CSV table of C-alpha atoms in Angstrom, one decimal:
chain,number,residue,atom,x,y,z
A,1,MET,CA,11.7,-82.8,109.3
A,2,THR,CA,13.0,-79.7,106.4
A,3,ILE,CA,14.0,-76.4,109.1
A,4,HIS,CA,12.7,-73.8,108.1
A,5,ALA,CA,15.1,-70.5,107.4
A,6,PRO,CA,14.5,-67.4,109.8
A,7,PRO,CA,14.8,-64.2,107.8
A,8,SER,CA,18.2,-62.6,107.4
A,9,THR,CA,19.9,-60.7,109.6
A,10,GLU,CA,19.8,-57.5,107.6
A,11,GLN,CA,15.9,-57.8,107.4
A,12,LEU,CA,15.3,-58.4,111.1
A,13,VAL,CA,17.7,-55.6,112.0
A,14,HIS,CA,16.1,-53.0,109.3
A,15,VAL,CA,12.0,-53.5,110.5
A,16,LEU,CA,14.0,-53.6,114.4
A,17,ARG,CA,14.9,-49.8,113.3
A,18,HIS,CA,12.2,-48.9,111.4
A,19,LEU,CA,10.2,-50.2,115.2
A,20,CYS,CA,12.7,-48.7,117.5
A,21,ARG,CA,13.5,-45.0,116.1
A,22,ARG,CA,9.7,-43.4,117.2
A,23,PRO,CA,9.8,-43.0,120.9
A,24,SER,CA,7.5,-44.6,122.7
A,25,THR,CA,7.2,-43.5,126.3
A,26,THR,CA,4.9,-45.0,128.6
A,27,GLY,CA,2.1,-41.9,129.6
A,28,GLN,CA,2.8,-40.4,126.3
A,29,ALA,CA,-0.1,-39.7,124.8
A,30,ASP,CA,1.6,-37.7,121.3
A,31,GLU,CA,4.4,-40.5,121.4
A,32,LEU,CA,2.3,-43.2,121.3
A,33,ARG,CA,0.2,-42.3,119.1
A,34,ALA,CA,2.8,-41.3,116.3
A,35,ALA,CA,3.9,-44.8,117.7
A,36,ALA,CA,1.0,-46.8,117.3
A,37,GLU,CA,1.0,-45.0,113.4
A,38,HIS,CA,4.3,-45.0,112.3
A,39,THR,CA,3.3,-49.1,113.3
A,40,ALA,CA,1.1,-50.0,111.8
A,41,LEU,CA,2.3,-48.7,107.9
A,42,PHE,CA,4.6,-52.2,108.7
A,43,VAL,CA,2.5,-53.9,109.4
A,44,ARG,CA,-0.5,-52.4,106.9
A,45,LEU,CA,3.0,-53.6,104.0
A,46,LEU,CA,1.7,-57.2,105.4
A,47,GLY,CA,-1.1,-57.3,103.8
A,48,MET,CA,-3.1,-57.8,107.0
A,49,GLN,CA,-6.4,-55.8,107.4
A,50,VAL,CA,-5.9,-53.0,110.0
A,51,ARG,CA,-7.6,-51.2,112.9
A,52,ILE,CA,-6.3,-48.7,114.7
A,53,VAL,CA,-9.0,-48.0,118.2
A,54,ALA,CA,-8.3,-45.0,120.3
A,55,THR,CA,-8.1,-45.8,124.2
A,56,SER,CA,-7.7,-43.0,126.8
A,57,ALA,CA,-4.5,-45.6,127.5
A,58,ALA,CA,-3.3,-45.4,124.2
A,59,PRO,CA,-4.3,-46.3,119.8
A,60,VAL,CA,-4.4,-50.4,119.9
A,61,ILE,CA,-3.5,-51.6,116.8
A,62,ILE,CA,-6.4,-54.6,115.4
A,63,ALA,CA,-5.0,-56.9,112.5
A,64,HIS,CA,-5.6,-59.5,110.8
A,65,ARG,CA,-5.2,-62.1,107.4
A,66,SER,CA,-6.8,-65.5,106.6
A,67,GLY,CA,-4.2,-68.1,106.0
A,68,ARG,CA,-4.2,-71.7,104.0
A,69,ARG,CA,-5.6,-73.3,107.1
A,70,ARG,CA,-8.9,-72.4,108.7
A,71,GLN,CA,-7.1,-71.9,113.1
A,72,THR,CA,-6.7,-68.7,114.1
A,73,LEU,CA,-2.4,-67.6,115.8
A,74,LEU,CA,-3.5,-64.2,118.2
A,75,LEU,CA,-0.2,-62.7,118.0
A,76,TYR,CA,0.1,-59.8,121.9
A,77,HIS,CA,2.8,-57.6,121.4
A,78,HIS,CA,2.6,-54.3,122.7
A,79,TYR,CA,4.8,-51.2,121.8
A,80,ASP,CA,5.2,-49.3,124.7
A,81,THR,CA,8.9,-48.2,126.1
A,82,PRO,CA,9.9,-47.7,129.7
A,83,PRO,CA,11.7,-44.2,129.8
A,84,THR,CA,14.5,-43.3,128.6
A,85,GLY,CA,16.5,-42.1,132.0
A,86,PRO,CA,19.4,-39.6,131.5
A,87,TRP,CA,20.7,-40.0,128.0
A,88,ARG,CA,24.4,-39.5,129.9
A,89,TYR,CA,24.3,-43.0,130.9
A,90,TRP,CA,23.8,-44.5,127.3
A,91,SER,CA,26.5,-45.7,125.2
A,92,HIS,CA,24.2,-44.5,122.0
A,93,GLU,CA,21.8,-42.7,121.4
A,94,PRO,CA,18.5,-45.1,122.9
A,95,PHE,CA,16.6,-44.6,120.0
A,96,ASP,CA,18.4,-45.8,117.2
A,97,ILE,CA,20.1,-49.0,117.3
A,98,ALA,CA,23.8,-50.1,118.0
A,99,GLU,CA,25.0,-53.2,116.9
A,100,ARG,CA,27.9,-54.6,119.4
A,101,ASP,CA,30.1,-57.4,119.7
A,102,GLY,CA,26.6,-59.9,119.2
A,103,HIS,CA,24.0,-58.0,120.2
A,104,LEU,CA,21.7,-55.2,119.4
A,105,PHE,CA,21.8,-51.8,121.9
A,106,GLY,CA,19.1,-49.3,122.3
A,107,ARG,CA,15.6,-48.8,124.2
A,108,GLY,CA,12.3,-51.1,122.8
A,109,VAL,CA,15.0,-54.5,121.6
A,110,THR,CA,14.2,-56.5,124.4
A,111,GLY,CA,11.4,-54.4,125.9
A,112,GLY,CA,8.9,-54.8,123.2
A,113,LYS,CA,9.5,-53.5,119.9
A,114,GLY,CA,12.7,-56.9,119.3
A,115,ALA,CA,10.0,-59.6,119.5
A,116,LEU,CA,7.5,-58.0,117.2
A,117,ALA,CA,9.7,-57.0,115.0
A,118,THR,CA,10.6,-60.3,114.3
A,119,HIS,CA,7.5,-62.1,113.9
A,120,LEU,CA,6.9,-58.4,111.9
A,121,ALA,CA,10.0,-60.3,109.9
A,122,ALA,CA,9.0,-64.2,109.9
A,123,LEU,CA,5.4,-63.3,109.1
A,124,GLN,CA,7.4,-60.8,106.2
A,125,THR,CA,9.3,-64.2,105.0
A,126,ILE,CA,6.7,-66.6,105.2
A,127,LEU,CA,4.9,-64.7,102.7
A,128,GLN,CA,8.4,-64.0,100.1
A,129,ARG,CA,7.9,-67.8,99.9
A,130,GLU,CA,5.1,-68.5,99.5
A,131,GLY,CA,2.3,-66.0,99.2
A,132,GLU,CA,-0.3,-66.4,101.6
A,133,LEU,CA,0.9,-68.1,105.7
A,134,PRO,CA,-0.1,-71.4,106.8
A,135,CYS,CA,-2.7,-70.0,109.3
A,136,GLY,CA,-4.4,-66.8,109.6
A,137,ILE,CA,-3.0,-64.4,112.0
A,138,THR,CA,-4.3,-61.8,114.1
A,139,LEU,CA,-1.9,-58.8,115.8
A,140,VAL,CA,-3.4,-57.6,119.0
A,141,ILE,CA,-0.5,-54.4,119.7
A,142,GLU,CA,-1.6,-52.4,121.9
A,143,GLY,CA,0.5,-49.4,124.5
A,144,ALA,CA,0.0,-49.9,127.4
A,145,ALA,CA,1.3,-52.6,128.9
A,146,ILE,CA,3.4,-51.9,131.4
A,147,ILE,CA,1.3,-49.6,133.1
A,148,GLY,CA,-1.5,-53.0,133.3
A,149,SER,CA,-3.2,-52.4,129.4
A,150,PRO,CA,-6.2,-49.5,130.5
A,151,GLY,CA,-8.7,-49.8,127.5
A,152,LEU,CA,-7.3,-52.5,126.2
A,153,ALA,CA,-10.3,-55.3,127.3
A,154,GLU,CA,-12.5,-52.1,125.7
A,155,ALA,CA,-11.3,-52.5,122.4
A,156,LEU,CA,-11.2,-55.3,122.4
A,157,GLN,CA,-14.8,-55.9,122.8
A,158,ALA,CA,-15.6,-53.6,120.7
A,159,HIS,CA,-13.7,-55.4,117.8
A,160,ALA,CA,-14.2,-59.0,118.3
A,161,ASP,CA,-14.8,-60.0,115.0
A,162,LEU,CA,-11.0,-59.3,113.7
A,163,LEU,CA,-10.1,-61.7,117.2
A,164,GLN,CA,-12.1,-65.4,116.8
A,165,CYS,CA,-8.7,-68.0,116.8
A,166,ASP,CA,-7.9,-71.5,118.0
A,167,ALA,CA,-5.0,-69.9,120.3
A,168,VAL,CA,-3.2,-67.4,122.0
A,169,LEU,CA,0.6,-66.0,121.3
A,170,ALA,CA,2.8,-64.3,124.0
A,171,SER,CA,6.5,-62.9,123.3
A,172,LEU,CA,7.3,-62.9,127.4
A,173,GLY,CA,9.8,-64.2,130.3
A,174,ASP,CA,12.7,-65.6,130.5
A,175,ARG,CA,15.3,-67.9,129.2
A,176,ASP,CA,17.1,-70.7,131.2
A,177,ALA,CA,20.2,-71.4,132.1
A,178,GLN,CA,21.0,-72.9,129.1
A,179,GLY,CA,19.2,-70.8,127.5
A,180,THR,CA,15.9,-72.1,126.0
A,181,PRO,CA,13.3,-69.5,126.1
A,182,ILE,CA,10.6,-70.4,129.3
A,183,CYS,CA,7.6,-71.5,127.9
A,184,ALA,CA,4.6,-70.3,130.0
A,185,SER,CA,1.0,-71.6,129.1
A,186,GLY,CA,-0.5,-68.1,131.4
A,187,SER,CA,-0.5,-66.1,133.2
A,188,LYS,CA,-0.4,-64.4,137.2
A,189,GLY,CA,-2.8,-61.5,137.2
A,190,TRP,CA,-2.5,-57.1,137.9
A,191,LEU,CA,-4.4,-55.2,140.5
A,192,ARG,CA,-2.5,-51.8,140.6
A,193,LEU,CA,-3.7,-49.2,143.5
A,194,ARG,CA,-2.1,-45.2,144.6
A,195,LEU,CA,-2.4,-45.3,148.6
A,196,THR,CA,-2.6,-41.1,149.3
A,197,ALA,CA,-1.7,-39.3,152.7
A,198,HIS,CA,-3.7,-36.2,153.0
A,199,GLY,CA,-2.0,-33.5,155.4
A,200,PRO,CA,-1.7,-29.4,155.7
A,201,ALA,CA,-3.0,-27.2,153.1
A,202,TYR,CA,0.3,-26.3,152.2
A,203,PRO,CA,4.2,-27.7,153.3
A,204,LEU,CA,5.2,-26.6,156.6
A,205,PRO,CA,8.4,-25.8,158.5
A,206,ALA,CA,9.6,-28.9,160.0
A,207,GLY,CA,10.1,-28.0,163.1
A,208,PHE,CA,6.3,-28.3,163.2
A,209,ALA,CA,6.6,-32.1,163.3
A,210,THR,CA,6.2,-32.2,167.1
A,211,SER,CA,2.1,-31.0,167.0
A,212,VAL,CA,1.2,-31.8,162.7
A,213,ALA,CA,0.5,-34.7,161.5
A,214,ASN,CA,3.0,-35.6,158.6
A,215,PRO,CA,0.8,-37.8,155.9
A,216,LEU,CA,4.8,-39.7,154.7
A,217,TRP,CA,4.8,-41.2,157.6
A,218,ARG,CA,1.1,-41.9,157.3
A,219,LEU,CA,1.4,-43.6,154.2
A,220,ILE,CA,4.9,-46.1,156.4
A,221,TRP,CA,3.2,-46.7,158.5
A,222,ALA,CA,-0.5,-48.2,156.6
A,223,LEU,CA,2.4,-49.6,153.5
A,224,ALA,CA,4.0,-51.2,156.5
A,225,ALA,CA,0.6,-53.1,157.9
A,226,LEU,CA,-0.2,-54.9,154.7
A,227,LYS,CA,3.1,-55.9,154.3
A,228,GLY,CA,6.3,-57.7,156.9
A,229,ASP,CA,9.5,-57.8,157.3
A,230,ASP,CA,9.2,-60.9,156.4
A,231,GLU,CA,7.9,-60.8,153.3
A,232,ASP,CA,4.7,-62.2,154.2
A,233,VAL,CA,1.5,-60.3,153.1
A,234,ARG,CA,-0.8,-59.2,155.7
A,235,ILE,CA,-3.3,-58.5,154.1
A,236,GLU,CA,-6.3,-60.3,156.1
A,237,GLY,CA,-7.4,-62.9,152.9
A,238,PHE,CA,-5.4,-62.5,150.8
A,239,TYR,CA,-4.1,-66.2,150.8
A,240,ASP,CA,-7.0,-67.6,151.0
A,241,ALA,CA,-8.5,-68.1,147.5
A,242,VAL,CA,-5.4,-69.3,146.3
A,243,GLU,CA,-4.9,-72.5,144.0
A,244,GLY,CA,-1.5,-74.4,144.8
A,245,PRO,CA,-0.2,-76.1,141.4
A,246,SER,CA,-1.2,-79.3,140.1
A,247,ARG,CA,1.4,-82.1,140.6
A,248,THR,CA,2.3,-82.1,136.9
A,249,ASP,CA,2.7,-77.9,136.7
A,250,ASN,CA,5.4,-78.6,140.4
A,251,ALA,CA,6.7,-81.1,138.5
A,252,ALA,CA,7.9,-78.9,135.9
A,253,ILE,CA,8.0,-76.8,138.0
A,254,ARG,CA,11.5,-78.2,140.0
A,255,GLN,CA,12.9,-78.9,136.4
A,256,LEU,CA,13.4,-75.3,136.1
A,257,GLN,CA,16.6,-74.4,136.4
A,258,LEU,CA,16.4,-70.3,135.5
A,259,ALA,CA,19.9,-68.3,135.4
A,260,THR,CA,19.9,-67.1,138.4
A,261,ALA,CA,24.1,-66.6,138.8
A,262,ALA,CA,23.9,-64.1,135.3
A,263,ARG,CA,21.0,-62.6,137.6
A,264,ARG,CA,22.7,-61.7,140.6
A,265,GLN,CA,25.6,-60.9,138.3
A,266,ALA,CA,24.2,-57.9,135.8
A,267,TRP,CA,22.0,-56.9,138.7
A,268,GLN,CA,24.8,-56.7,141.4
A,269,ILE,CA,23.1,-58.9,144.1
A,270,GLU,CA,25.1,-61.1,146.5
A,271,GLN,CA,21.7,-63.4,146.5
A,272,PHE,CA,17.9,-63.4,146.0
A,273,LEU,CA,15.5,-62.9,149.2
A,274,PHE,CA,16.3,-65.3,152.2
A,275,GLY,CA,19.1,-67.0,150.4
A,276,ILE,CA,17.2,-69.0,147.7
A,277,ASP,CA,18.3,-70.3,145.5
A,278,GLY,CA,17.3,-73.7,142.6
A,279,ALA,CA,13.5,-75.1,143.0
A,280,ALA,CA,13.0,-72.8,145.5
A,281,LEU,CA,13.1,-69.8,143.5
A,282,SER,CA,11.1,-71.2,140.4
A,283,ARG,CA,8.5,-72.2,142.7
A,284,THR,CA,9.0,-68.8,144.5
A,285,GLU,CA,8.9,-67.0,140.7
A,286,VAL,CA,6.2,-69.1,139.2
A,287,THR,CA,4.3,-69.7,142.0
A,288,LEU,CA,3.9,-66.8,144.4
A,289,PRO,CA,1.6,-62.6,144.0
A,290,THR,CA,3.3,-60.4,144.3
A,291,CYS,CA,2.9,-57.0,146.3
A,292,ASN,CA,5.3,-54.3,145.3
A,293,VAL,CA,5.6,-50.6,146.4
A,294,SER,CA,6.8,-48.9,142.7
A,295,ALA,CA,7.0,-45.5,143.6
A,296,LEU,CA,6.5,-43.5,147.1
A,297,THR,CA,6.2,-39.3,146.1
A,298,VAL,CA,5.0,-36.4,148.2
A,299,GLU,CA,4.1,-33.1,146.9
A,300,PRO,CA,5.3,-31.1,146.5
A,301,SER,CA,8.8,-32.3,145.8
A,302,GLY,CA,12.0,-31.5,146.3
A,303,ASP,CA,14.8,-31.6,149.2
A,304,THR,CA,13.3,-28.6,151.4
A,305,PRO,CA,13.5,-29.1,155.0
A,306,ALA,CA,9.2,-29.1,155.6
A,307,ILE,CA,6.2,-31.5,156.3
A,308,PRO,CA,4.6,-32.6,153.1
A,309,ALA,CA,1.4,-31.3,152.1
A,310,LEU,CA,0.6,-35.1,150.0
A,311,ALA,CA,2.2,-38.1,150.4
A,312,SER,CA,1.4,-40.9,147.4
A,313,ALA,CA,2.5,-44.3,146.4
A,314,LEU,CA,1.6,-46.9,144.1
A,315,LEU,CA,0.8,-50.6,144.7
A,316,ASP,CA,1.6,-53.5,141.8
A,317,ILE,CA,0.0,-56.7,143.0
A,318,GLN,CA,0.4,-59.8,140.2
A,319,LEU,CA,-2.4,-61.5,141.2
A,320,VAL,CA,-1.7,-66.2,141.5
A,321,PRO,CA,-4.9,-68.5,140.5
A,322,GLY,CA,-7.9,-68.0,142.6
A,323,GLN,CA,-7.0,-64.1,143.7
A,324,GLN,CA,-9.8,-61.8,141.3
A,325,PRO,CA,-8.5,-58.1,141.3
A,326,ALA,CA,-12.0,-56.8,143.1
A,327,ALA,CA,-11.9,-59.1,145.7
A,328,ILE,CA,-7.9,-57.8,146.6
A,329,TYR,CA,-8.8,-54.1,146.1
A,330,ASP,CA,-11.7,-55.0,148.8
A,331,LEU,CA,-9.2,-56.8,151.1
A,332,VAL,CA,-7.1,-53.9,151.2
A,333,GLN,CA,-8.9,-51.7,151.9
A,334,ARG,CA,-10.7,-53.2,155.1
A,335,HIS,CA,-7.3,-54.1,156.1
A,336,LEU,CA,-6.2,-50.4,155.5
A,337,ASN,CA,-9.7,-49.6,157.7
A,338,ASP,CA,-9.7,-52.0,160.8
A,339,LYS,CA,-5.3,-51.3,161.4
A,340,GLY,CA,-6.5,-47.9,161.8
A,341,PHE,CA,-5.8,-46.0,158.3
A,342,ALA,CA,-8.8,-44.7,157.0
A,343,ASP,CA,-7.6,-41.4,156.5
A,344,VAL,CA,-5.4,-43.1,154.3
A,345,ALA,CA,-7.2,-42.8,150.8
A,346,LEU,CA,-7.5,-46.0,148.8
A,347,GLU,CA,-7.6,-45.8,144.8
A,348,ARG,CA,-7.6,-49.1,142.3
A,349,LEU,CA,-5.8,-47.8,138.9
A,350,PRO,CA,-6.8,-48.1,135.3
A,351,GLY,CA,-5.8,-51.0,134.2
A,352,GLY,CA,-4.6,-54.7,135.0
A,353,TYR,CA,-6.6,-57.6,134.5
A,354,PRO,CA,-7.3,-61.2,136.4
A,355,PRO,CA,-5.3,-64.8,135.8
A,356,TRP,CA,-5.4,-66.8,133.0
A,357,ILE,CA,-4.0,-70.2,133.7
A,358,THR,CA,-4.2,-73.0,130.7
A,359,ALA,CA,-2.9,-76.0,132.0
A,360,THR,CA,0.3,-77.3,131.1
A,361,ASP,CA,-0.1,-80.5,129.4
A,362,HIS,CA,-2.9,-78.4,126.9
A,363,PRO,CA,-1.6,-80.4,123.5
A,364,VAL,CA,-1.2,-76.9,122.4
A,365,VAL,CA,1.2,-75.5,124.3
A,366,SER,CA,2.7,-79.5,124.9
A,367,ARG,CA,3.2,-79.2,121.1
A,368,VAL,CA,4.3,-75.6,120.6
A,369,ALA,CA,7.1,-76.6,123.3
A,370,THR,CA,7.8,-79.8,120.8
A,371,ILE,CA,8.3,-77.5,117.5
A,372,GLY,CA,10.8,-75.3,119.4
A,373,ALA,CA,13.4,-78.1,119.7
A,374,THR,CA,13.7,-77.3,115.8
A,375,VAL,CA,14.9,-74.5,116.7
A,376,PHE,CA,16.5,-74.4,120.5
A,377,GLU,CA,17.9,-78.7,120.3
A,378,ARG,CA,15.7,-78.9,123.7
A,379,PRO,CA,11.5,-79.1,124.0
A,380,LEU,CA,11.0,-75.5,125.5
A,381,PRO,CA,10.5,-75.8,129.9
A,382,VAL,CA,7.1,-75.1,130.2
A,383,VAL,CA,5.9,-73.9,133.7
A,384,PRO,CA,1.8,-72.3,134.3
A,385,ALA,CA,3.4,-68.4,134.7
A,386,GLY,CA,6.3,-66.8,135.5
A,387,PRO,CA,7.5,-63.2,137.5
A,388,TYR,CA,6.3,-61.1,133.6
A,389,VAL,CA,2.6,-61.1,133.2
A,390,ALA,CA,0.4,-60.3,130.2
A,391,PRO,CA,-3.1,-59.3,129.7
A,392,LEU,CA,-4.0,-63.7,128.4
A,393,SER,CA,-7.5,-63.5,130.4
A,394,LEU,CA,-8.1,-60.1,128.5
A,395,LEU,CA,-7.4,-61.6,124.8
A,396,THR,CA,-9.4,-65.1,125.4
A,397,GLY,CA,-12.9,-62.9,127.1
A,398,GLY,CA,-12.7,-65.9,129.2
A,399,GLN,CA,-13.2,-68.4,126.7
A,400,PRO,CA,-11.4,-72.2,126.8
A,401,ILE,CA,-8.7,-70.6,123.7
A,402,PRO,CA,-5.3,-72.0,124.9
A,403,THR,CA,-2.9,-69.5,125.1
A,404,LEU,CA,1.2,-69.4,126.3
A,405,SER,CA,3.7,-66.7,126.1
A,406,ILE,CA,7.2,-67.8,124.7
A,407,GLY,CA,10.5,-66.7,126.9
A,408,PHE,CA,11.9,-63.4,124.8
A,409,THR,CA,13.7,-61.1,127.0
A,410,PRO,CA,16.6,-62.8,129.0
A,411,ALA,CA,16.0,-61.8,132.9
A,412,THR,CA,19.3,-59.6,132.4
A,413,SER,CA,19.1,-57.3,129.2
A,414,ALA,CA,18.6,-54.1,131.4
A,415,ILE,CA,14.3,-54.3,130.2
A,416,PHE,CA,14.8,-50.9,132.0
A,417,ALA,CA,17.7,-49.4,132.1
A,418,PRO,CA,20.1,-47.5,130.1
A,419,ASN,CA,21.6,-49.9,127.1
A,420,GLU,CA,19.0,-52.4,127.5
A,421,HIS,CA,20.0,-54.8,124.7
A,422,ILE,CA,19.3,-58.6,123.4
A,423,ALA,CA,21.4,-60.3,121.9
A,424,LEU,CA,20.7,-60.7,117.5
A,425,ALA,CA,20.9,-65.3,117.6
A,426,ASP,CA,18.5,-64.9,120.1
A,427,LEU,CA,16.2,-62.4,117.5
A,428,SER,CA,16.7,-65.0,115.1
A,429,ARG,CA,15.7,-67.8,116.9
A,430,HIS,CA,12.4,-66.1,117.8
A,431,SER,CA,11.4,-65.6,114.3
A,432,GLN,CA,12.3,-68.9,113.5
A,433,LEU,CA,10.3,-70.3,116.2
A,434,LEU,CA,7.5,-68.9,114.8
A,435,ILE,CA,7.9,-69.5,111.4
A,436,GLU,CA,8.4,-73.0,112.0
A,437,LEU,CA,5.4,-73.0,114.3
A,438,LEU,CA,2.9,-71.6,111.6
A,439,ASP,CA,4.1,-74.4,109.5
A,440,ARG,CA,3.5,-77.3,112.4
A,441,LEU,CA,1.4,-76.2,114.4
A,442,TRP,CA,-1.8,-77.7,113.3
A,443,GLU,CA,-0.3,-80.2,110.4
């Protein structure tokens, strides 16, 4: 069996530097528009039909090129990145690529742009060698993935003529203890909420706390009504619709070996919640929904001792099969009202999507896992989902199209932190894997 060579190191780094040098911080409209145009320039060089679709959040790039075979693979990527934070915490300028000890450092090298660069370089390499693609390729590259993909559904619906495909492939997820990418055959869903408690018309001196309700305390108590210190979500009916994993999925989850020691060391934590590890940790990350507080804010902000005028919290809920965003929103609203927090306003934020799961033993998923062994010397471990989310339900349009996401980002890569990094060898193998998949997935 002939194994195709990956793009050269120089080619990979060139494409990645091209993408990373343009800031594309999530929520920054001007940066995202410029980054979309910048990214689309390279995609056009691949001879692809390209559309840049404006949305309320960030432009979506949709591109297509036909290949020798009739089948089409849709590749999902995103170009938005987290904020850099203070540059003084970086060992170099974050929008330039630095190489040290076989690793590349820079904002976006793992969180979005790294995987995109590997796939663009792979397509470029195939075209240089063969002059055509083995199968059709559709690219969907969005700029609001980090905040729940608002605007993506509308963009896809308006350009459905470019989205017909036979499988969907994302590049999100972790690697196992042996460094092999974990292949998820689906994704949890996502619901984003804002809770807001209102206080006096303007801030008051802290001494009036004896007679004036503090909106921050109201918010804290409302959040405590949603989840207990035992980590159990207390929203009435929250777990009722949950569909547990199949026997096949359970067997796959039990065999999954996460890089737990490396995580604890990199994250500087002594243990995971309740000391779980091994198969219990894998099962927790794959099968359980979440209810996470992402931010607490008061208005006005500052260190002045005062009763604030307003307090709000961002709540991110990841959903598992059986749970639907609209239904969970209704349950949260009803729960707050029943617990005496009708005064706390609940807002569903733009974005989010239902969960989507393809059977782990689907022929396409099994084929991808097997082809992965030609690059990683062992089949890719397959599980139904993981702690990383992708809008697979939007990309399929609810149609029975097989989906999967191949782990690209080691959990220790500081994707939201300074000095984000990835091994150059991991970039090369991810690129090589796409070349192998396009050549052999439908042979």
